[in-house]
XYZ file of C-alpha atoms in Angstrom:
301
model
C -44.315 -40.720 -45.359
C -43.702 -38.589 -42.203
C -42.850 -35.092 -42.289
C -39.300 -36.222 -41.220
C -37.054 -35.611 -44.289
C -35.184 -38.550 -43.235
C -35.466 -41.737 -41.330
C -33.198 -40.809 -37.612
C -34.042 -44.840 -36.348
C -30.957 -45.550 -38.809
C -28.422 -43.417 -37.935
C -26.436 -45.745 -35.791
C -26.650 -48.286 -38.815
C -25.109 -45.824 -41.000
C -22.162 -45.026 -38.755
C -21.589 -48.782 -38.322
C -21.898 -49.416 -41.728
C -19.304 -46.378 -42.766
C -16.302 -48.282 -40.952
C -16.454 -50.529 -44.200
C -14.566 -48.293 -45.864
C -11.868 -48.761 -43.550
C -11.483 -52.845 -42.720
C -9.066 -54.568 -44.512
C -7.953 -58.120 -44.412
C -4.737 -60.353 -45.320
C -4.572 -61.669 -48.600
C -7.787 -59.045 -50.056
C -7.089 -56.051 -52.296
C -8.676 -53.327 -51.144
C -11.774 -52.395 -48.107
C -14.687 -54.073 -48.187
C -16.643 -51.424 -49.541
C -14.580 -50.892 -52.376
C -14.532 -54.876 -53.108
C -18.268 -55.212 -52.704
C -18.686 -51.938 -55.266
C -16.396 -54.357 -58.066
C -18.656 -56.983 -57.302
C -21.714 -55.183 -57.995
C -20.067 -53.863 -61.245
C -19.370 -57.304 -61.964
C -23.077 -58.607 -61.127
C -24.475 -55.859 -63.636
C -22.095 -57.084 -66.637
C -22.952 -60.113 -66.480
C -26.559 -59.505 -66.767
C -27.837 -59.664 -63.623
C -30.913 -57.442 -62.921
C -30.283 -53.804 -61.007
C -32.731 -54.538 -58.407
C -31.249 -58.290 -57.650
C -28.067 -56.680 -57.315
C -29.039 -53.829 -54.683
C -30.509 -56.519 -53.191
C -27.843 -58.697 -52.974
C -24.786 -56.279 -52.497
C -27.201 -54.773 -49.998
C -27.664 -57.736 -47.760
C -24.028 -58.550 -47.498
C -23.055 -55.220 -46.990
C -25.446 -55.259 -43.774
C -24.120 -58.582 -42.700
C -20.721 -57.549 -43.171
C -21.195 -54.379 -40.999
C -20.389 -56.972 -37.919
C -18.888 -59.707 -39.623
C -16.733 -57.792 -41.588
C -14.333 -60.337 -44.095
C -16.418 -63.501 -41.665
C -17.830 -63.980 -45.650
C -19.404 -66.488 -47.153
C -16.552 -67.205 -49.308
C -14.206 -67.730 -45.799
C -16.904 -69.677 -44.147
C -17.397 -71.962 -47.377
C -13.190 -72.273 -47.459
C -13.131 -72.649 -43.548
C -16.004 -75.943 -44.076
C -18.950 -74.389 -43.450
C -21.758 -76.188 -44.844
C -23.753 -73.523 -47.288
C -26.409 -73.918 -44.908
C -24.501 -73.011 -41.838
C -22.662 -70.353 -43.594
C -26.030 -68.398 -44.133
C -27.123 -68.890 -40.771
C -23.884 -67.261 -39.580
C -24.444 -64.245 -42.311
C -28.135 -64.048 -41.444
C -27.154 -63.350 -37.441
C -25.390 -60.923 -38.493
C -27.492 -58.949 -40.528
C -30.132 -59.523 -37.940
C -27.513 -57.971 -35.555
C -27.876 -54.800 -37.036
C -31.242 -54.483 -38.966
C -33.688 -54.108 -36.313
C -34.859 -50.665 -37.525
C -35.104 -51.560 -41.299
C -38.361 -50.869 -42.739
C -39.859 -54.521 -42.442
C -40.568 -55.548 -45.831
C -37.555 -54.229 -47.242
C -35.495 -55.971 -44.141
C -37.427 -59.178 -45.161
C -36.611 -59.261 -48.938
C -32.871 -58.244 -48.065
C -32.506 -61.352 -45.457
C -33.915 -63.588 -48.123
C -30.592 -63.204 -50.246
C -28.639 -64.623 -47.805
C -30.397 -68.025 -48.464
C -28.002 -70.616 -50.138
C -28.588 -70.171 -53.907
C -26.819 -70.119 -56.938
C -24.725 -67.217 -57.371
C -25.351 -65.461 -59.961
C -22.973 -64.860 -62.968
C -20.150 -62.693 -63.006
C -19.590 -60.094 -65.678
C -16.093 -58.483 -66.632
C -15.206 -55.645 -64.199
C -14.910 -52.422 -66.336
C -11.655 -50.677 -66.057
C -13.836 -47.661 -64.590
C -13.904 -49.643 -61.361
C -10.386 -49.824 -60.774
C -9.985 -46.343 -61.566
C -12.348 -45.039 -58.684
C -10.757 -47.288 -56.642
C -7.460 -45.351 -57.208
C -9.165 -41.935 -57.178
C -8.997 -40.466 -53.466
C -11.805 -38.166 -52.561
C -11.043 -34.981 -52.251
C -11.623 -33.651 -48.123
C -13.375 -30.905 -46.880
C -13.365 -27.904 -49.308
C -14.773 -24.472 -50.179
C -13.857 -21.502 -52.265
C -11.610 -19.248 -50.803
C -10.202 -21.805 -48.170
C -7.275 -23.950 -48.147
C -8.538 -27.552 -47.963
C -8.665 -29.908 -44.837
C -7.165 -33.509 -45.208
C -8.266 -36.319 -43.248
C -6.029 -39.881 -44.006
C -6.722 -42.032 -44.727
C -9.274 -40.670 -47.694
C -11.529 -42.829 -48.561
C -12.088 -43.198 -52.394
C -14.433 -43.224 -54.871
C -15.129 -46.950 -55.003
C -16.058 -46.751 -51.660
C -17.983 -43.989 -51.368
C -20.243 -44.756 -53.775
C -20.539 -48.397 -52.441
C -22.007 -47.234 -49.127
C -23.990 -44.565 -50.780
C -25.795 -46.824 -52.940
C -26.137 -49.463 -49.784
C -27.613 -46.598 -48.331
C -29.920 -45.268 -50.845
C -31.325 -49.375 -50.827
C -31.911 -48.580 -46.784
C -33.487 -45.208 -47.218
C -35.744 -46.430 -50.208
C -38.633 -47.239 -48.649
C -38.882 -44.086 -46.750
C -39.373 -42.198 -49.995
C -41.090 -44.903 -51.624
C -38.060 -44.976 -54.241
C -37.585 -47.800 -56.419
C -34.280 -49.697 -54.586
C -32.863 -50.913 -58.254
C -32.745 -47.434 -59.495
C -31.199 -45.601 -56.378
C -28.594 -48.168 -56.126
C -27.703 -47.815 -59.883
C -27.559 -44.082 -59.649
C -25.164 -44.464 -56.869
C -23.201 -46.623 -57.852
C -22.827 -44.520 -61.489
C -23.084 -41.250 -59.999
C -19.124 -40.417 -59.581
C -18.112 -42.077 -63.429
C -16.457 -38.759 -64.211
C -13.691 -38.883 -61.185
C -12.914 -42.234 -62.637
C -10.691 -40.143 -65.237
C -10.890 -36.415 -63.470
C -9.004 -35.747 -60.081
C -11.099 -34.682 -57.296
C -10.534 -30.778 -55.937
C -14.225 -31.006 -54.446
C -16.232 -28.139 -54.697
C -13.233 -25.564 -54.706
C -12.049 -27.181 -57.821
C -16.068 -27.479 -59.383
C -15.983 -23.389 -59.006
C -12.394 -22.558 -60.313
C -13.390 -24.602 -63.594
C -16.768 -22.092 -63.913
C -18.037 -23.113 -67.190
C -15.602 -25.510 -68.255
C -16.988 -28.027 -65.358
C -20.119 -29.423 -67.212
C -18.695 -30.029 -70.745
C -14.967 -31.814 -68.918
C -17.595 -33.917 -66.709
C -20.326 -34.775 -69.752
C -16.383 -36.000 -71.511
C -15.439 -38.126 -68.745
C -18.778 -39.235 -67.696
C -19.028 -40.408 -71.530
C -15.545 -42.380 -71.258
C -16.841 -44.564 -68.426
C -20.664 -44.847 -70.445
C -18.276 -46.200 -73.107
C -17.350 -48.871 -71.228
C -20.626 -50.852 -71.111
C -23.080 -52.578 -73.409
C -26.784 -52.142 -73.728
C -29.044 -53.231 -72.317
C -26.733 -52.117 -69.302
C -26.016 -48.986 -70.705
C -29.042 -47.864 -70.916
C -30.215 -48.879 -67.623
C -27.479 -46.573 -66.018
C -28.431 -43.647 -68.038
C -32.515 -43.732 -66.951
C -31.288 -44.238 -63.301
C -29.045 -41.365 -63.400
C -31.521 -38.984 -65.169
C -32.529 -38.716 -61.043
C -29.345 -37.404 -60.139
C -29.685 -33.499 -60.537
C -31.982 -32.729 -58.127
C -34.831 -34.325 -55.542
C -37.719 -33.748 -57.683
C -38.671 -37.646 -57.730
C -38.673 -40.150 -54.897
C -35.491 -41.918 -56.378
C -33.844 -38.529 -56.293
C -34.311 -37.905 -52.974
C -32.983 -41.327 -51.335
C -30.026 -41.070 -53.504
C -29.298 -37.250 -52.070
C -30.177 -38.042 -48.679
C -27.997 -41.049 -48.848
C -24.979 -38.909 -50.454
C -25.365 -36.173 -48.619
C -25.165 -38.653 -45.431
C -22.395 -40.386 -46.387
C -20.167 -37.214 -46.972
C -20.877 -36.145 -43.458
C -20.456 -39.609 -41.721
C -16.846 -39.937 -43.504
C -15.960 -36.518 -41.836
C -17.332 -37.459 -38.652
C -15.599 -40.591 -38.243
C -12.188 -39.297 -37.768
C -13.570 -36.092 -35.325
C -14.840 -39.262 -33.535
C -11.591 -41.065 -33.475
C -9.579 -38.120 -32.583
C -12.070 -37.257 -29.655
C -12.087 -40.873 -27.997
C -11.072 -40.753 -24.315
C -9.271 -43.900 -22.732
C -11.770 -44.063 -20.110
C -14.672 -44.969 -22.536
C -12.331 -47.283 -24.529
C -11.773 -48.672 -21.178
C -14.677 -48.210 -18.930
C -17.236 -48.182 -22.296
C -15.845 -50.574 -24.964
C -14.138 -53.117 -22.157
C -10.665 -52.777 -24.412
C -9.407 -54.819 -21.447
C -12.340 -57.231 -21.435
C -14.377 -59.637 -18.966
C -12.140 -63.100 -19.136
C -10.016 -65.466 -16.558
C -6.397 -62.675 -16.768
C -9.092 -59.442 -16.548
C -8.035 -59.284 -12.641
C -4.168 -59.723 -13.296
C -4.442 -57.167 -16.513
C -6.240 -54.410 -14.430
C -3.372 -54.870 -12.219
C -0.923 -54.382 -14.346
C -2.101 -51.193 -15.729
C -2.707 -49.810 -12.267
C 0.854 -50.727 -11.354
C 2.716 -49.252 -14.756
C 0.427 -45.572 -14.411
C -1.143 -46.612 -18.044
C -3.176 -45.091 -18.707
């Protein structure tokens, strides 16, 4: 390992892979993030090992960062062949992936192989509930809060923190089955407490640990050993950065909570000109000549 604390050859993944939280599509409950994160949930009831589930919710998290809802379950309904709907999935990953550590990058495009899917669990009610629970902003004692909308929820966040934590594994030689198992457990408490972020934490003072050891239990409740267990030894890492698993979870939360925030300064900062001159809103095609003409002669922008 470098003396870099963290990996900066995927920062532009990150921010790509962020937006999940945000695409939607007809006829789906819910962003993609948040669906994947029931999914996962639903992987792990039914048995499936932690590590074959980061790997698996990892790889089509990456291929959805460009594909977005272009799934394999819409390429299967559309008539894709299985084969030719994970060469479609596997350009997409490989769209975005070029600065994965190489083993890791390997193992994740491997899942994207036609197989048998593995079997689906019941989705604890836990899920639903941090799908419901809105994060809470940007806060600190003694400040009124900010409010960006849409928030992004709990689901979610700990979807793309977990995806994350799979990315930044090797970096900190972390095991990937127990990062993405801490993430994906590490918010059980909001599934029953409302979020006032770290304002909220300090107002409680030392009612905060025993109400989140209460709710954290109610969730715990909700699944069966061996499971059970298996969430408890991965989030033994979550209190500090003293192991390697501890680290690529923090990095990866503390990563995601300042990507969320930057998104919308970066929306609200766009210019027309780059969405124009940079992003070619008004692309190269047959009309381009006719539309740039019609903007110059109505003054837009």
């Amino acid at each position: 390992m470098s003396d870099a604390a963290a990996p900066a050859a995927l920062r532009e993944l990150f921010v790509e892979m962020n937006d999940l939280k945000r695409v939607h599509s007809a006829g789906r409950e819910g962003s993609i993030a948040e669906r994947l994160f029931a999914q996962g949930w639903s992987l792990l009831t039914g048995g499936a090992a932690p590590e074959d589930v980061a790997l698996d919710i990892t790889a089509t998290t990456l291929a959805a960062t460009r594909l977005c809802d272009l799934d394999a379950a819409f390429l299967a309904a559309a008539g894709l062949s299985d084969s030719a709907a994970s060469a479609v999935l596997v350009a997409g990953f490989d769209a975005v992936t070029g600065d994965l550590d190489p083993d890791l990058r390997d193992r994740l495009r491997s899942r994207l192989a036609p197989r048998p899917p593995g079997e689906p669990g019941p989705v604890p009610s836990f899920v639903a509930a941090l799908a419901q629970q809105p994060r809470a902003g940007v806060t600190c004692p003694g400040r009124a809060r900010i409010l960006l909308e849409p928030p992004e929820n709990h689901a979610e966040h700990c979807l793309i923190v977990a995806v994350y934590g799979v990315c930044l594994s090797p970096f900190y030689r972390a095991d990937p089955g127990t990062v993405f198992l801490a993430a994906m457990a590490h918010h059980f408490h909001n599934a029953a407490m409302p979020d006032a972020g770290f304002t909220g934490e300090m107002l409680l003072g030392d009612h905060l640990g025993p109400i989140m050891a209460v709710t954290t239990g109610w969730a715990m409740n909700e699944l069966d050993e061996p499971l059970r267990g298996e969430v408890e030894r991965a989030r033994a890492v979550l209190p500090d950065d003293a192991t390697a698993e501890g680290r690529a979870f923090h990095a990866a939360d503390c990563v995601d909570r300042v990507l969320q925030i930057a998104q919308h300064l970066r929306g609200a900062s766009t210019t027309m000109a780059a969405v124009l001159d940079e992003w070619e809103l008004v692309h190269a095609g047959s009309v381009k000549g006719f539309h740039d003409r019609v903007l110059r002669d109505m003054r837009i922008p």
